[in-house]
Amino acid sequence: MTKIRLNRAIVVTLIFLLIQTSVLPWLVPSAWSGRLLLHLPFVMTVFVALLGGRHRAFLFGLGFGLLEDMLFYGHMIGAYAFGMALIGYLIGLAFERKLSTLAFVLLLTGMGSGLLDMLVYFVYKLFSLTHLSASFVFFWQVLPTLLLHMLVALALYLPSRRFLVRQVVSQTEAAEGN
């Protein structure tokens, strides 16, 4: 049986948020800065959904989504919080079906990333904060971000699994071992 170390996940995500705000703007070319929106806390929300369940992923996504809303998107608080919480819950629900292969993790990360960006776009469209078409936003912003999130999830899958999971021996397993 495994159990997630949620304190470690929170600290790692805060470090990733610092890297996202301080280092990544220097690495992304200026022509792509409006196109690539890397959300490292979202990728960690997917890993929390994988390792910790849907309820923890919901609260984790809600907290870090609200933090991202306050730090970056002050004109509307709550869009990323709602999106990350909802998608963390849905991905956690999908992972309860016990098909957690690397390909499935990457598939759900990509689908969740696309859904998050389109959800935020439709919330902004609802409140008339953007006048761009959905097809333009999908091909210009959502698709490159989706691919980047899948690459980041691929790179962080094994290290996060080793760092965030601890093995718990249940009493029945301990009794069988003696």
C-alpha positions as protocol buffer text, in pm:
chain_id: "A"
residue {
  index: 1
  type: MET
  ca { x: 0 y: 0 z: 0 }
}
residue {
  index: 2
  type: THR
  ca { x: 125 y: 349 z: -78 }
}
residue {
  index: 3
  type: LYS
  ca { x: 56 y: 685 z: 79 }
}
residue {
  index: 4
  type: ILE
  ca { x: 140 y: 1028 z: -56 }
}
residue {
  index: 5
  type: ARG
  ca { x: 359 y: 1267 z: 140 }
}
residue {
  index: 6
  type: LEU
  ca { x: 141 y: 1573 z: 96 }
}
residue {
  index: 7
  type: ASN
  ca { x: 375 y: 1805 z: 288 }
}
residue {
  index: 8
  type: ARG
  ca { x: 652 y: 1724 z: 41 }
}
residue {
  index: 9
  type: ALA
  ca { x: 415 y: 1780 z: -250 }
}
residue {
  index: 10
  type: ILE
  ca { x: 325 y: 2125 z: -119 }
}
residue {
  index: 11
  type: VAL
  ca { x: 689 y: 2225 z: -69 }
}
residue {
  index: 12
  type: VAL
  ca { x: 790 y: 2093 z: -412 }
}
residue {
  index: 13
  type: THR
  ca { x: 500 y: 2278 z: -575 }
}
residue {
  index: 14
  type: LEU
  ca { x: 598 y: 2603 z: -403 }
}
residue {
  index: 15
  type: ILE
  ca { x: 952 y: 2555 z: -536 }
}
residue {
  index: 16
  type: PHE
  ca { x: 810 y: 2485 z: -883 }
}
residue {
  index: 17
  type: LEU
  ca { x: 600 y: 2800 z: -857 }
}
residue {
  index: 18
  type: LEU
  ca { x: 913 y: 3001 z: -776 }
}
residue {
  index: 19
  type: ILE
  ca { x: 1091 y: 2844 z: -1074 }
}
residue {
  index: 20
  type: GLN
  ca { x: 790 y: 2916 z: -1294 }
}
residue {
  index: 21
  type: THR
  ca { x: 790 y: 3283 z: -1198 }
}
residue {
  index: 22
  type: SER
  ca { x: 1163 y: 3351 z: -1186 }
}
residue {
  index: 23
  type: VAL
  ca { x: 1354 y: 3117 z: -1418 }
}
residue {
  index: 24
  type: LEU
  ca { x: 1111 y: 3016 z: -1693 }
}
residue {
  index: 25
  type: PRO
  ca { x: 1044 y: 3369 z: -1824 }
}
residue {
  index: 26
  type: TRP
  ca { x: 1415 y: 3390 z: -1905 }
}
residue {
  index: 27
  type: LEU
  ca { x: 1412 y: 3056 z: -2090 }
}
residue {
  index: 28
  type: VAL
  ca { x: 1104 y: 3111 z: -2305 }
}
residue {
  index: 29
  type: PRO
  ca { x: 1174 y: 3324 z: -2614 }
}
residue {
  index: 30
  type: SER
  ca { x: 988 y: 3656 z: -2619 }
}
residue {
  index: 31
  type: ALA
  ca { x: 796 y: 3557 z: -2934 }
}
residue {
  index: 32
  type: TRP
  ca { x: 652 y: 3256 z: -2747 }
}
residue {
  index: 33
  type: SER
  ca { x: 589 y: 3424 z: -2410 }
}
residue {
  index: 34
  type: GLY
  ca { x: 219 y: 3482 z: -2478 }
}
residue {
  index: 35
  type: ARG
  ca { x: 183 y: 3140 z: -2633 }
}
residue {
  index: 36
  type: LEU
  ca { x: 331 y: 2903 z: -2376 }
}
residue {
  index: 37
  type: LEU
  ca { x: 166 y: 2913 z: -2035 }
}
residue {
  index: 38
  type: LEU
  ca { x: 348 y: 2657 z: -1826 }
}
residue {
  index: 39
  type: HIS
  ca { x: 159 y: 2577 z: -1506 }
}
residue {
  index: 40
  type: LEU
  ca { x: 387 y: 2358 z: -1295 }
}
residue {
  index: 41
  type: PRO
  ca { x: 137 y: 2351 z: -1005 }
}
residue {
  index: 42
  type: PHE
  ca { x: -114 y: 2196 z: -1245 }
}
residue {
  index: 43
  type: VAL
  ca { x: 129 y: 1915 z: -1328 }
}
residue {
  index: 44
  type: MET
  ca { x: 180 y: 1856 z: -956 }
}
residue {
  index: 45
  type: THR
  ca { x: -198 y: 1853 z: -911 }
}
residue {
  index: 46
  type: VAL
  ca { x: -211 y: 1568 z: -1162 }
}
residue {
  index: 47
  type: PHE
  ca { x: 52 y: 1380 z: -961 }
}
residue {
  index: 48
  type: VAL
  ca { x: -139 y: 1442 z: -637 }
}
residue {
  index: 49
  type: ALA
  ca { x: -451 y: 1306 z: -809 }
}
residue {
  index: 50
  type: LEU
  ca { x: -253 y: 999 z: -915 }
}
residue {
  index: 51
  type: LEU
  ca { x: -93 y: 934 z: -580 }
}
residue {
  index: 52
  type: GLY
  ca { x: -331 y: 1087 z: -326 }
}
residue {
  index: 53
  type: GLY
  ca { x: -683 y: 1061 z: -460 }
}
residue {
  index: 54
  type: ARG
  ca { x: -948 y: 1293 z: -590 }
}
residue {
  index: 55
  type: HIS
  ca { x: -1029 y: 1482 z: -269 }
}
residue {
  index: 56
  type: ARG
  ca { x: -669 y: 1576 z: -199 }
}
residue {
  index: 57
  type: ALA
  ca { x: -623 y: 1673 z: -564 }
}
residue {
  index: 58
  type: PHE
  ca { x: -935 y: 1891 z: -543 }
}
residue {
  index: 59
  type: LEU
  ca { x: -805 y: 2081 z: -240 }
}
residue {
  index: 60
  type: PHE
  ca { x: -451 y: 2093 z: -379 }
}
residue {
  index: 61
  type: GLY
  ca { x: -574 y: 2232 z: -712 }
}
residue {
  index: 62
  type: LEU
  ca { x: -803 y: 2479 z: -538 }
}
residue {
  index: 63
  type: GLY
  ca { x: -524 y: 2613 z: -320 }
}
residue {
  index: 64
  type: PHE
  ca { x: -259 y: 2644 z: -586 }
}
residue {
  index: 65
  type: GLY
  ca { x: -508 y: 2763 z: -846 }
}
residue {
  index: 66
  type: LEU
  ca { x: -614 y: 3043 z: -613 }
}
residue {
  index: 67
  type: LEU
  ca { x: -249 y: 3126 z: -550 }
}
residue {
  index: 68
  type: GLU
  ca { x: -186 y: 3146 z: -925 }
}
residue {
  index: 69
  type: ASP
  ca { x: -497 y: 3361 z: -968 }
}
residue {
  index: 70
  type: MET
  ca { x: -374 y: 3606 z: -707 }
}
residue {
  index: 71
  type: LEU
  ca { x: -16 y: 3614 z: -835 }
}
residue {
  index: 72
  type: PHE
  ca { x: -71 y: 3637 z: -1210 }
}
residue {
  index: 73
  type: TYR
  ca { x: -431 y: 3696 z: -1311 }
}
residue {
  index: 74
  type: GLY
  ca { x: -561 y: 3971 z: -1084 }
}
residue {
  index: 75
  type: HIS
  ca { x: -837 y: 4084 z: -1319 }
}
residue {
  index: 76
  type: MET
  ca { x: -1039 y: 3773 z: -1234 }
}
residue {
  index: 77
  type: ILE
  ca { x: -980 y: 3575 z: -917 }
}
residue {
  index: 78
  type: GLY
  ca { x: -1104 y: 3218 z: -919 }
}
residue {
  index: 79
  type: ALA
  ca { x: -1089 y: 3097 z: -1279 }
}
residue {
  index: 80
  type: TYR
  ca { x: -773 y: 2891 z: -1233 }
}
residue {
  index: 81
  type: ALA
  ca { x: -876 y: 2787 z: -882 }
}
residue {
  index: 82
  type: PHE
  ca { x: -1205 y: 2651 z: -1015 }
}
residue {
  index: 83
  type: GLY
  ca { x: -1040 y: 2490 z: -1317 }
}
residue {
  index: 84
  type: MET
  ca { x: -751 y: 2324 z: -1132 }
}
residue {
  index: 85
  type: ALA
  ca { x: -980 y: 2199 z: -854 }
}
residue {
  index: 86
  type: LEU
  ca { x: -1233 y: 2056 z: -1098 }
}
residue {
  index: 87
  type: ILE
  ca { x: -974 y: 1893 z: -1321 }
}
residue {
  index: 88
  type: GLY
  ca { x: -777 y: 1760 z: -1022 }
}
residue {
  index: 89
  type: TYR
  ca { x: -1097 y: 1598 z: -897 }
}
residue {
  index: 90
  type: LEU
  ca { x: -1183 y: 1451 z: -1236 }
}
residue {
  index: 91
  type: ILE
  ca { x: -832 y: 1316 z: -1291 }
}
residue {
  index: 92
  type: GLY
  ca { x: -833 y: 1169 z: -940 }
}
residue {
  index: 93
  type: LEU
  ca { x: -1165 y: 1007 z: -1023 }
}
residue {
  index: 94
  type: ALA
  ca { x: -1018 y: 859 z: -1342 }
}
residue {
  index: 95
  type: PHE
  ca { x: -712 y: 729 z: -1155 }
}
residue {
  index: 96
  type: GLU
  ca { x: -934 y: 544 z: -907 }
}
residue {
  index: 97
  type: ARG
  ca { x: -1013 y: 305 z: -1188 }
}
residue {
  index: 98
  type: LYS
  ca { x: -659 y: 166 z: -1139 }
}
residue {
  index: 99
  type: LEU
  ca { x: -510 y: 215 z: -1485 }
}
residue {
  index: 100
  type: SER
  ca { x: -211 y: 429 z: -1386 }
}
residue {
  index: 101
  type: THR
  ca { x: 43 y: 356 z: -1656 }
}
residue {
  index: 102
  type: LEU
  ca { x: 279 y: 624 z: -1782 }
}
residue {
  index: 103
  type: ALA
  ca { x: 85 y: 656 z: -2107 }
}
residue {
  index: 104
  type: PHE
  ca { x: -240 y: 705 z: -1913 }
}
residue {
  index: 105
  type: VAL
  ca { x: -75 y: 969 z: -1692 }
}
residue {
  index: 106
  type: LEU
  ca { x: 48 y: 1156 z: -2000 }
}
residue {
  index: 107
  type: LEU
  ca { x: -290 y: 1125 z: -2171 }
}
residue {
  index: 108
  type: LEU
  ca { x: -477 y: 1261 z: -1870 }
}
residue {
  index: 109
  type: THR
  ca { x: -220 y: 1537 z: -1822 }
}
residue {
  index: 110
  type: GLY
  ca { x: -266 y: 1648 z: -2181 }
}
residue {
  index: 111
  type: MET
  ca { x: -643 y: 1626 z: -2167 }
}
residue {
  index: 112
  type: GLY
  ca { x: -652 y: 1805 z: -1834 }
}
residue {
  index: 113
  type: SER
  ca { x: -422 y: 2080 z: -1956 }
}
residue {
  index: 114
  type: GLY
  ca { x: -634 y: 2139 z: -2265 }
}
residue {
  index: 115
  type: LEU
  ca { x: -951 y: 2133 z: -2059 }
}
residue {
  index: 116
  type: LEU
  ca { x: -805 y: 2376 z: -1803 }
}
residue {
  index: 117
  type: ASP
  ca { x: -699 y: 2630 z: -2064 }
}
residue {
  index: 118
  type: MET
  ca { x: -1027 y: 2605 z: -2255 }
}
residue {
  index: 119
  type: LEU
  ca { x: -1227 y: 2630 z: -1933 }
}
residue {
  index: 120
  type: VAL
  ca { x: -1041 y: 2945 z: -1833 }
}
residue {
  index: 121
  type: TYR
  ca { x: -1090 y: 3082 z: -2185 }
}
residue {
  index: 122
  type: PHE
  ca { x: -1467 y: 3024 z: -2168 }
}
residue {
  index: 123
  type: VAL
  ca { x: -1488 y: 3186 z: -1824 }
}
residue {
  index: 124
  type: TYR
  ca { x: -1299 y: 3488 z: -1959 }
}
residue {
  index: 125
  type: LYS
  ca { x: -1526 y: 3489 z: -2266 }
}
residue {
  index: 126
  type: LEU
  ca { x: -1833 y: 3474 z: -2042 }
}
residue {
  index: 127
  type: PHE
  ca { x: -1725 y: 3788 z: -1857 }
}
residue {
  index: 128
  type: SER
  ca { x: -1606 y: 3960 z: -2180 }
}
residue {
  index: 129
  type: LEU
  ca { x: -1241 y: 3970 z: -2079 }
}
residue {
  index: 130
  type: THR
  ca { x: -1130 y: 3830 z: -2415 }
}
residue {
  index: 131
  type: HIS
  ca { x: -1257 y: 3869 z: -2769 }
}
residue {
  index: 132
  type: LEU
  ca { x: -1044 y: 3599 z: -2934 }
}
residue {
  index: 133
  type: SER
  ca { x: -1207 y: 3307 z: -3112 }
}
residue {
  index: 134
  type: ALA
  ca { x: -1198 y: 2963 z: -2955 }
}
residue {
  index: 135
  type: SER
  ca { x: -1021 y: 2806 z: -3254 }
}
residue {
  index: 136
  type: PHE
  ca { x: -747 y: 3070 z: -3244 }
}
residue {
  index: 137
  type: VAL
  ca { x: -694 y: 3021 z: -2870 }
}
residue {
  index: 138
  type: PHE
  ca { x: -688 y: 2644 z: -2910 }
}
residue {
  index: 139
  type: PHE
  ca { x: -427 y: 2638 z: -3186 }
}
residue {
  index: 140
  type: TRP
  ca { x: -224 y: 2937 z: -3069 }
}
residue {
  index: 141
  type: GLN
  ca { x: -213 y: 2880 z: -2694 }
}
residue {
  index: 142
  type: VAL
  ca { x: -379 y: 2559 z: -2573 }
}
residue {
  index: 143
  type: LEU
  ca { x: -211 y: 2307 z: -2804 }
}
residue {
  index: 144
  type: PRO
  ca { x: 151 y: 2422 z: -2743 }
}
residue {
  index: 145
  type: THR
  ca { x: 86 y: 2444 z: -2369 }
}
residue {
  index: 146
  type: LEU
  ca { x: -71 y: 2097 z: -2371 }
}
residue {
  index: 147
  type: LEU
  ca { x: 236 y: 1948 z: -2538 }
}
residue {
  index: 148
  type: LEU
  ca { x: 468 y: 2128 z: -2299 }
}
residue {
  index: 149
  type: HIS
  ca { x: 274 y: 2001 z: -1996 }
}
residue {
  index: 150
  type: MET
  ca { x: 298 y: 1647 z: -2131 }
}
residue {
  index: 151
  type: LEU
  ca { x: 676 y: 1682 z: -2170 }
}
residue {
  index: 152
  type: VAL
  ca { x: 709 y: 1818 z: -1816 }
}
residue {
  index: 153
  type: ALA
  ca { x: 491 y: 1536 z: -1680 }
}
residue {
  index: 154
  type: LEU
  ca { x: 709 y: 1284 z: -1863 }
}
residue {
  index: 155
  type: ALA
  ca { x: 1024 y: 1435 z: -1713 }
}
residue {
  index: 156
  type: LEU
  ca { x: 883 y: 1456 z: -1360 }
}
residue {
  index: 157
  type: TYR
  ca { x: 690 y: 1128 z: -1341 }
}
residue {
  index: 158
  type: LEU
  ca { x: 955 y: 899 z: -1192 }
}
residue {
  index: 159
  type: PRO
  ca { x: 1124 y: 1156 z: -965 }
}
residue {
  index: 160
  type: SER
  ca { x: 791 y: 1266 z: -821 }
}
residue {
  index: 161
  type: ARG
  ca { x: 679 y: 910 z: -768 }
}
residue {
  index: 162
  type: ARG
  ca { x: 997 y: 827 z: -579 }
}
residue {
  index: 163
  type: PHE
  ca { x: 997 y: 1148 z: -375 }
}
residue {
  index: 164
  type: LEU
  ca { x: 628 y: 1177 z: -289 }
}
residue {
  index: 165
  type: VAL
  ca { x: 527 y: 816 z: -217 }
}
residue {
  index: 166
  type: ARG
  ca { x: 605 y: 616 z: 92 }
}
residue {
  index: 167
  type: GLN
  ca { x: 526 y: 254 z: 138 }
}
residue {
  index: 168
  type: VAL
  ca { x: 288 y: 172 z: 421 }
}
residue {
  index: 169
  type: VAL
  ca { x: 270 y: -181 z: 551 }
}
residue {
  index: 170
  type: SER
  ca { x: -81 y: -272 z: 660 }
}
residue {
  index: 171
  type: GLN
  ca { x: -144 y: -495 z: 958 }
}
residue {
  index: 172
  type: THR
  ca { x: -258 y: -785 z: 740 }
}
residue {
  index: 173
  type: GLU
  ca { x: 61 y: -767 z: 532 }
}
residue {
  index: 174
  type: ALA
  ca { x: 269 y: -750 z: 849 }
}
residue {
  index: 175
  type: ALA
  ca { x: 88 y: -1055 z: 990 }
}
residue {
  index: 176
  type: GLU
  ca { x: 146 y: -1250 z: 667 }
}
residue {
  index: 177
  type: GLY
  ca { x: 516 y: -1165 z: 675 }
}
residue {
  index: 178
  type: ASN
  ca { x: 564 y: -1304 z: 1028 }
}
